[in-house]
Amino acid sequence: MDLQGLGAIAAAGVAAVGVPAALLVGRWQMKAAVRTAEETGRAGIAQAEATARAGIQQAEATYKAALDAVRAEASAAQTQWRREARREAYATFVLAVHQFVTASERLFAESRGAPGEERMAELRAASSEAEQAMLTAAVIVELEGPSRIGVAARKVCVEAELKGRWERHRAMVQQLYLRLEEVDDPMDPQRVALDALSDLQAATARLDVHPHRDEGLRIEEDQARNAAHRALIATGLYELADVFTLVGYIGPHPDDELYDRSCGQLQEERYDFMTAARDELEGTGPSSA
């Protein structure tokens, strides 16, 4: 065999040995590449998961902040709405009290001028409507406001009603009295009744000066009252209940003192209510459920 043949055989042997080696190296390289790819994939997944968690946390924080802002805004709006509702309720109540007091005073004032039954009926109806409006407004105050404001409103109503009751009753007495007409004939039943009421007024005035000293004055007052009863019945203008009402209000009466007290007390209670309401609306008063 010549040298060329030997070289070819050697080259073929070397090539045969190099193929497995190349395959082995290639496999190693493939495994290394796979490991690198797996590690890279795991790192990418970990990075993606970390990024996702951070995004979720940021989204949750943003949502919570937005929700807190909405809640705070809603709370502020509700507080403002409640304040406005209470302000309206308080103002409505104060106005209703004023209208009732005015209506009752007008009823009493006009009753002294003989306005007639139709006008008196209108005035009585106006007073009753105003009283009901005042009581309704007080209930709204009790529902809308804290308990101390409701108590203050109720005290105002009590004093206003006492005052109004006296004025309505006095107006009725005045109208009963005005049924009697001034006549010249001393024997006329209406003239006799007017004189009897005048005598009763004088007798009660004397007794009021010496209430515990002279039994004779008491007897005189009783006789004058009985005479007034008989004279009023004789006119034919009154029912028996009207006679007792009219005669019962001749002279000093305990309700007169109650009326004077109620007038002053009503002003104090109205002032206390206004002060409490103003403090509550401005947030300077004591909190109360």
PDB file of C-alpha atoms in Angstrom, residues 23-248:
ATOM      1  CA  LEU A  23     -21.912  14.241  19.093  1.00  0.00           C
ATOM      2  CA  LEU A  24     -20.879  14.173  22.730  1.00  0.00           C
ATOM      3  CA  VAL A  25     -19.855  17.824  22.686  1.00  0.00           C
ATOM      4  CA  GLY A  26     -23.075  18.752  20.949  1.00  0.00           C
ATOM      5  CA  ARG A  27     -25.126  16.934  23.586  1.00  0.00           C
ATOM      6  CA  TRP A  28     -23.292  18.727  26.343  1.00  0.00           C
ATOM      7  CA  GLN A  29     -23.890  22.000  24.647  1.00  0.00           C
ATOM      8  CA  MET A  30     -27.576  21.169  24.226  1.00  0.00           C
ATOM      9  CA  LYS A  31     -27.972  20.266  27.892  1.00  0.00           C
ATOM     10  CA  ALA A  32     -26.175  23.469  28.877  1.00  0.00           C
ATOM     11  CA  ALA A  33     -28.446  25.448  26.582  1.00  0.00           C
ATOM     12  CA  VAL A  34     -31.526  23.738  28.030  1.00  0.00           C
ATOM     13  CA  ARG A  35     -30.389  24.437  31.585  1.00  0.00           C
ATOM     14  CA  THR A  36     -29.676  28.029  30.651  1.00  0.00           C
ATOM     15  CA  ALA A  37     -33.075  28.318  29.027  1.00  0.00           C
ATOM     16  CA  GLU A  38     -34.779  26.779  32.061  1.00  0.00           C
ATOM     17  CA  GLU A  39     -32.968  29.091  34.438  1.00  0.00           C
ATOM     18  CA  THR A  40     -33.748  32.045  32.222  1.00  0.00           C
ATOM     19  CA  GLY A  41     -37.402  30.942  32.089  1.00  0.00           C
ATOM     20  CA  ARG A  42     -37.614  30.558  35.847  1.00  0.00           C
ATOM     21  CA  ALA A  43     -36.011  33.944  36.332  1.00  0.00           C
ATOM     22  CA  GLY A  44     -38.436  35.463  33.845  1.00  0.00           C
ATOM     23  CA  ILE A  45     -41.400  33.836  35.550  1.00  0.00           C
ATOM     24  CA  ALA A  46     -40.195  35.027  38.965  1.00  0.00           C
ATOM     25  CA  GLN A  47     -39.707  38.520  37.574  1.00  0.00           C
ATOM     26  CA  ALA A  48     -43.136  38.455  35.965  1.00  0.00           C
ATOM     27  CA  GLU A  49     -44.720  37.232  39.205  1.00  0.00           C
ATOM     28  CA  ALA A  50     -42.938  39.947  41.188  1.00  0.00           C
ATOM     29  CA  THR A  51     -44.043  42.559  38.667  1.00  0.00           C
ATOM     30  CA  ALA A  52     -47.611  41.245  38.793  1.00  0.00           C
ATOM     31  CA  ARG A  53     -47.650  41.313  42.615  1.00  0.00           C
ATOM     32  CA  ALA A  54     -46.333  44.856  42.618  1.00  0.00           C
ATOM     33  CA  GLY A  55     -48.983  45.839  40.084  1.00  0.00           C
ATOM     34  CA  ILE A  56     -51.731  44.238  42.126  1.00  0.00           C
ATOM     35  CA  GLN A  57     -50.522  45.939  45.292  1.00  0.00           C
ATOM     36  CA  GLN A  58     -50.406  49.275  43.493  1.00  0.00           C
ATOM     37  CA  ALA A  59     -53.863  48.724  42.070  1.00  0.00           C
ATOM     38  CA  GLU A  60     -55.215  47.776  45.506  1.00  0.00           C
ATOM     39  CA  ALA A  61     -53.599  50.840  47.058  1.00  0.00           C
ATOM     40  CA  THR A  62     -55.048  53.067  44.314  1.00  0.00           C
ATOM     41  CA  TYR A  63     -58.503  51.502  44.721  1.00  0.00           C
ATOM     42  CA  LYS A  64     -58.405  51.879  48.506  1.00  0.00           C
ATOM     43  CA  ALA A  65     -57.335  55.497  48.214  1.00  0.00           C
ATOM     44  CA  ALA A  66     -60.123  56.173  45.722  1.00  0.00           C
ATOM     45  CA  LEU A  67     -62.656  54.365  47.931  1.00  0.00           C
ATOM     46  CA  ASP A  68     -61.539  56.320  51.010  1.00  0.00           C
ATOM     47  CA  ALA A  69     -61.858  59.555  49.045  1.00  0.00           C
ATOM     48  CA  VAL A  70     -65.373  58.631  47.905  1.00  0.00           C
ATOM     49  CA  ARG A  71     -66.367  57.679  51.451  1.00  0.00           C
ATOM     50  CA  ALA A  72     -64.960  60.901  52.855  1.00  0.00           C
ATOM     51  CA  GLU A  73     -66.765  62.929  50.213  1.00  0.00           C
ATOM     52  CA  ALA A  74     -69.999  61.040  50.818  1.00  0.00           C
ATOM     53  CA  SER A  75     -69.662  61.534  54.579  1.00  0.00           C
ATOM     54  CA  ALA A  76     -69.040  65.244  54.139  1.00  0.00           C
ATOM     55  CA  ALA A  77     -72.014  65.512  51.786  1.00  0.00           C
ATOM     56  CA  GLN A  78     -74.246  63.637  54.240  1.00  0.00           C
ATOM     57  CA  THR A  79     -73.104  65.834  57.121  1.00  0.00           C
ATOM     58  CA  GLN A  80     -73.810  68.961  55.078  1.00  0.00           C
ATOM     59  CA  TRP A  81     -77.199  67.611  54.018  1.00  0.00           C
ATOM     60  CA  ARG A  82     -78.129  66.816  57.625  1.00  0.00           C
ATOM     61  CA  ARG A  83     -77.028  70.273  58.746  1.00  0.00           C
ATOM     62  CA  GLU A  84     -79.150  71.906  56.050  1.00  0.00           C
ATOM     63  CA  ALA A  85     -82.139  69.713  56.933  1.00  0.00           C
ATOM     64  CA  ARG A  86     -81.840  70.661  60.591  1.00  0.00           C
ATOM     65  CA  ARG A  87     -81.424  74.336  59.762  1.00  0.00           C
ATOM     66  CA  GLU A  88     -84.620  74.253  57.703  1.00  0.00           C
ATOM     67  CA  ALA A  89     -86.496  72.382  60.452  1.00  0.00           C
ATOM     68  CA  TYR A  90     -85.378  74.858  63.110  1.00  0.00           C
ATOM     69  CA  ALA A  91     -86.243  77.881  60.975  1.00  0.00           C
ATOM     70  CA  THR A  92     -89.662  76.423  60.122  1.00  0.00           C
ATOM     71  CA  PHE A  93     -90.382  75.834  63.803  1.00  0.00           C
ATOM     72  CA  VAL A  94     -89.393  79.352  64.857  1.00  0.00           C
ATOM     73  CA  LEU A  95     -91.594  80.821  62.112  1.00  0.00           C
ATOM     74  CA  ALA A  96     -94.504  78.552  63.084  1.00  0.00           C
ATOM     75  CA  VAL A  97     -94.267  79.672  66.724  1.00  0.00           C
ATOM     76  CA  HIS A  98     -94.292  83.299  65.645  1.00  0.00           C
ATOM     77  CA  GLN A  99     -97.337  82.758  63.433  1.00  0.00           C
ATOM     78  CA  PHE A 100     -99.247  80.991  66.208  1.00  0.00           C
ATOM     79  CA  VAL A 101     -98.461  83.707  68.746  1.00  0.00           C
ATOM     80  CA  THR A 102     -99.486  86.389  66.237  1.00  0.00           C
ATOM     81  CA  ALA A 103    -102.739  84.592  65.368  1.00  0.00           C
ATOM     82  CA  SER A 104    -103.694  84.160  69.033  1.00  0.00           C
ATOM     83  CA  GLU A 105    -102.925  87.756  69.887  1.00  0.00           C
ATOM     84  CA  ARG A 106    -104.930  88.956  66.886  1.00  0.00           C
ATOM     85  CA  LEU A 107    -107.869  86.806  67.988  1.00  0.00           C
ATOM     86  CA  PHE A 108    -107.877  88.383  71.444  1.00  0.00           C
ATOM     87  CA  ALA A 109    -107.283  91.917  70.179  1.00  0.00           C
ATOM     88  CA  GLU A 110    -110.056  91.857  67.583  1.00  0.00           C
ATOM     89  CA  SER A 111    -112.523  90.222  69.982  1.00  0.00           C
ATOM     90  CA  ARG A 112    -112.578  93.456  71.955  1.00  0.00           C
ATOM     91  CA  GLY A 113    -113.911  95.396  68.971  1.00  0.00           C
ATOM     92  CA  ALA A 114    -117.108  93.404  68.275  1.00  0.00           C
ATOM     93  CA  PRO A 115    -115.957  92.004  64.917  1.00  0.00           C
ATOM     94  CA  GLY A 116    -118.972  89.715  64.518  1.00  0.00           C
ATOM     95  CA  GLU A 117    -119.390  85.945  64.667  1.00  0.00           C
ATOM     96  CA  GLU A 118    -118.144  85.317  61.119  1.00  0.00           C
ATOM     97  CA  ARG A 119    -114.902  87.197  61.668  1.00  0.00           C
ATOM     98  CA  MET A 120    -114.405  85.559  65.059  1.00  0.00           C
ATOM     99  CA  ALA A 121    -114.851  82.137  63.463  1.00  0.00           C
ATOM    100  CA  GLU A 122    -112.141  83.013  60.922  1.00  0.00           C
ATOM    101  CA  LEU A 123    -109.802  84.174  63.663  1.00  0.00           C
ATOM    102  CA  ARG A 124    -110.393  81.051  65.755  1.00  0.00           C
ATOM    103  CA  ALA A 125    -109.764  78.829  62.725  1.00  0.00           C
ATOM    104  CA  ALA A 126    -106.557  80.702  61.905  1.00  0.00           C
ATOM    105  CA  SER A 127    -105.347  80.320  65.489  1.00  0.00           C
ATOM    106  CA  SER A 128    -106.106  76.577  65.514  1.00  0.00           C
ATOM    107  CA  GLU A 129    -104.349  76.025  62.177  1.00  0.00           C
ATOM    108  CA  ALA A 130    -101.313  77.971  63.341  1.00  0.00           C
ATOM    109  CA  GLU A 131    -101.180  75.951  66.551  1.00  0.00           C
ATOM    110  CA  GLN A 132    -101.278  72.671  64.626  1.00  0.00           C
ATOM    111  CA  ALA A 133     -98.534  73.900  62.285  1.00  0.00           C
ATOM    112  CA  MET A 134     -96.390  74.786  65.305  1.00  0.00           C
ATOM    113  CA  LEU A 135     -96.856  71.346  66.868  1.00  0.00           C
ATOM    114  CA  THR A 136     -96.070  69.631  63.558  1.00  0.00           C
ATOM    115  CA  ALA A 137     -92.898  71.683  63.179  1.00  0.00           C
ATOM    116  CA  ALA A 138     -91.904  70.745  66.721  1.00  0.00           C
ATOM    117  CA  VAL A 139     -92.245  67.032  65.900  1.00  0.00           C
ATOM    118  CA  ILE A 140     -89.967  67.484  62.872  1.00  0.00           C
ATOM    119  CA  VAL A 141     -87.398  69.215  65.070  1.00  0.00           C
ATOM    120  CA  GLU A 142     -87.542  66.306  67.517  1.00  0.00           C
ATOM    121  CA  LEU A 143     -86.987  63.849  64.653  1.00  0.00           C
ATOM    122  CA  GLU A 144     -84.215  65.748  62.870  1.00  0.00           C
ATOM    123  CA  GLY A 145     -82.261  67.266  65.727  1.00  0.00           C
ATOM    124  CA  PRO A 146     -80.513  65.970  68.843  1.00  0.00           C
ATOM    125  CA  SER A 147     -82.647  65.332  71.913  1.00  0.00           C
ATOM    126  CA  ARG A 148     -81.704  68.565  73.709  1.00  0.00           C
ATOM    127  CA  ILE A 149     -83.001  70.606  70.747  1.00  0.00           C
ATOM    128  CA  GLY A 150     -86.239  68.607  70.768  1.00  0.00           C
ATOM    129  CA  VAL A 151     -86.688  69.249  74.491  1.00  0.00           C
ATOM    130  CA  ALA A 152     -86.108  72.981  73.955  1.00  0.00           C
ATOM    131  CA  ALA A 153     -88.723  73.029  71.165  1.00  0.00           C
ATOM    132  CA  ARG A 154     -91.247  71.230  73.364  1.00  0.00           C
ATOM    133  CA  LYS A 155     -90.785  73.803  76.139  1.00  0.00           C
ATOM    134  CA  VAL A 156     -91.493  76.593  73.668  1.00  0.00           C
ATOM    135  CA  CYS A 157     -94.703  74.837  72.600  1.00  0.00           C
ATOM    136  CA  VAL A 158     -95.897  74.420  76.179  1.00  0.00           C
ATOM    137  CA  GLU A 159     -95.563  78.129  76.965  1.00  0.00           C
ATOM    138  CA  ALA A 160     -97.028  79.205  73.620  1.00  0.00           C
ATOM    139  CA  GLU A 161    -100.044  76.938  74.123  1.00  0.00           C
ATOM    140  CA  LEU A 162    -100.662  78.266  77.648  1.00  0.00           C
ATOM    141  CA  LYS A 163    -100.556  81.811  76.349  1.00  0.00           C
ATOM    142  CA  GLY A 164    -102.760  81.001  73.362  1.00  0.00           C
ATOM    143  CA  ARG A 165    -105.304  79.129  75.494  1.00  0.00           C
ATOM    144  CA  TRP A 166    -105.740  82.170  77.725  1.00  0.00           C
ATOM    145  CA  GLU A 167    -106.189  84.463  74.719  1.00  0.00           C
ATOM    146  CA  ARG A 168    -108.757  82.174  73.098  1.00  0.00           C
ATOM    147  CA  HIS A 169    -110.726  81.878  76.339  1.00  0.00           C
ATOM    148  CA  ARG A 170    -110.610  85.607  76.989  1.00  0.00           C
ATOM    149  CA  ALA A 171    -111.731  86.241  73.426  1.00  0.00           C
ATOM    150  CA  MET A 172    -114.720  83.954  74.014  1.00  0.00           C
ATOM    151  CA  VAL A 173    -115.585  85.745  77.258  1.00  0.00           C
ATOM    152  CA  GLN A 174    -115.310  89.087  75.494  1.00  0.00           C
ATOM    153  CA  GLN A 175    -117.670  87.935  72.761  1.00  0.00           C
ATOM    154  CA  LEU A 176    -120.179  86.725  75.343  1.00  0.00           C
ATOM    155  CA  TYR A 177    -120.045  90.087  77.081  1.00  0.00           C
ATOM    156  CA  LEU A 178    -120.529  91.982  73.834  1.00  0.00           C
ATOM    157  CA  ARG A 179    -123.877  90.289  73.263  1.00  0.00           C
ATOM    158  CA  LEU A 180    -125.288  92.706  75.820  1.00  0.00           C
ATOM    159  CA  GLU A 181    -126.277  96.044  74.357  1.00  0.00           C
ATOM    160  CA  GLU A 182    -126.249  99.376  76.140  1.00  0.00           C
ATOM    161  CA  VAL A 183    -129.869 100.480  76.570  1.00  0.00           C
ATOM    162  CA  ASP A 184    -131.375 103.426  78.453  1.00  0.00           C
ATOM    163  CA  ASP A 185    -134.290 101.586  80.026  1.00  0.00           C
ATOM    164  CA  PRO A 186    -133.113 100.518  83.512  1.00  0.00           C
ATOM    165  CA  MET A 187    -135.691  97.730  83.510  1.00  0.00           C
ATOM    166  CA  ASP A 188    -134.508  96.215  80.247  1.00  0.00           C
ATOM    167  CA  PRO A 189    -133.036  92.715  80.914  1.00  0.00           C
ATOM    168  CA  GLN A 190    -129.825  93.557  79.099  1.00  0.00           C
ATOM    169  CA  ARG A 191    -129.437  96.782  81.114  1.00  0.00           C
ATOM    170  CA  VAL A 192    -130.080  94.836  84.320  1.00  0.00           C
ATOM    171  CA  ALA A 193    -127.478  92.237  83.325  1.00  0.00           C
ATOM    172  CA  LEU A 194    -124.855  94.891  82.565  1.00  0.00           C
ATOM    173  CA  ASP A 195    -125.491  96.557  85.938  1.00  0.00           C
ATOM    174  CA  ALA A 196    -125.279  93.192  87.701  1.00  0.00           C
ATOM    175  CA  LEU A 197    -121.922  92.449  86.059  1.00  0.00           C
ATOM    176  CA  SER A 198    -120.675  95.892  87.061  1.00  0.00           C
ATOM    177  CA  ASP A 199    -121.766  95.297  90.662  1.00  0.00           C
ATOM    178  CA  LEU A 200    -120.010  91.902  90.651  1.00  0.00           C
ATOM    179  CA  GLN A 201    -116.817  93.507  89.355  1.00  0.00           C
ATOM    180  CA  ALA A 202    -116.877  96.071  92.175  1.00  0.00           C
ATOM    181  CA  ALA A 203    -117.560  93.393  94.801  1.00  0.00           C
ATOM    182  CA  THR A 204    -114.686  91.173  93.646  1.00  0.00           C
ATOM    183  CA  ALA A 205    -112.351  94.184  93.606  1.00  0.00           C
ATOM    184  CA  ARG A 206    -113.201  95.009  97.234  1.00  0.00           C
ATOM    185  CA  LEU A 207    -112.740  91.394  98.263  1.00  0.00           C
ATOM    186  CA  ASP A 208    -109.392  91.263  96.486  1.00  0.00           C
ATOM    187  CA  VAL A 209    -108.132  94.133  98.636  1.00  0.00           C
ATOM    188  CA  HIS A 210    -109.134  92.350 101.901  1.00  0.00           C
ATOM    189  CA  PRO A 211    -109.372  88.631 101.030  1.00  0.00           C
ATOM    190  CA  HIS A 212    -109.029  87.336 104.612  1.00  0.00           C
ATOM    191  CA  ARG A 213    -110.341  90.143 106.784  1.00  0.00           C
ATOM    192  CA  ASP A 214    -114.033  90.724 106.161  1.00  0.00           C
ATOM    193  CA  GLU A 215    -116.534  87.889 105.898  1.00  0.00           C
ATOM    194  CA  GLY A 216    -119.157  90.459 104.956  1.00  0.00           C
ATOM    195  CA  LEU A 217    -117.278  91.170 101.733  1.00  0.00           C
ATOM    196  CA  ARG A 218    -117.364  87.479 100.867  1.00  0.00           C
ATOM    197  CA  ILE A 219    -121.107  87.364 101.399  1.00  0.00           C
ATOM    198  CA  GLU A 220    -121.508  90.499  99.304  1.00  0.00           C
ATOM    199  CA  GLU A 221    -119.443  88.976  96.499  1.00  0.00           C
ATOM    200  CA  ASP A 222    -121.501  85.750  96.550  1.00  0.00           C
ATOM    201  CA  GLN A 223    -124.751  87.721  96.405  1.00  0.00           C
ATOM    202  CA  ALA A 224    -123.476  89.813  93.492  1.00  0.00           C
ATOM    203  CA  ARG A 225    -122.413  86.672  91.607  1.00  0.00           C
ATOM    204  CA  ASN A 226    -125.821  85.048  92.084  1.00  0.00           C
ATOM    205  CA  ALA A 227    -127.532  88.228  90.934  1.00  0.00           C
ATOM    206  CA  ALA A 228    -125.374  88.298  87.802  1.00  0.00           C
ATOM    207  CA  HIS A 229    -126.282  84.670  87.061  1.00  0.00           C
ATOM    208  CA  ARG A 230    -130.004  85.391  87.293  1.00  0.00           C
ATOM    209  CA  ALA A 231    -129.752  88.584  85.247  1.00  0.00           C
ATOM    210  CA  LEU A 232    -127.823  86.932  82.404  1.00  0.00           C
ATOM    211  CA  ILE A 233    -130.245  84.006  82.201  1.00  0.00           C
ATOM    212  CA  ALA A 234    -133.153  86.472  82.120  1.00  0.00           C
ATOM    213  CA  THR A 235    -131.813  88.062  78.930  1.00  0.00           C
ATOM    214  CA  GLY A 236    -132.394  84.860  76.967  1.00  0.00           C
ATOM    215  CA  LEU A 237    -129.085  85.418  75.147  1.00  0.00           C
ATOM    216  CA  TYR A 238    -127.022  82.701  76.819  1.00  0.00           C
ATOM    217  CA  GLU A 239    -126.864  79.020  77.453  1.00  0.00           C
ATOM    218  CA  LEU A 240    -126.225  78.046  81.065  1.00  0.00           C
ATOM    219  CA  ALA A 241    -122.608  77.111  80.272  1.00  0.00           C
ATOM    220  CA  ASP A 242    -122.072  80.549  78.737  1.00  0.00           C
ATOM    221  CA  VAL A 243    -123.424  82.193  81.890  1.00  0.00           C
ATOM    222  CA  PHE A 244    -120.985  80.294  84.103  1.00  0.00           C
ATOM    223  CA  THR A 245    -118.123  81.144  81.726  1.00  0.00           C
ATOM    224  CA  LEU A 246    -118.914  84.859  81.663  1.00  0.00           C
ATOM    225  CA  VAL A 247    -119.546  85.244  85.386  1.00  0.00           C
ATOM    226  CA  GLY A 248    -116.549  83.071  86.236  1.00  0.00           C
TER     227      GLY A 248
END
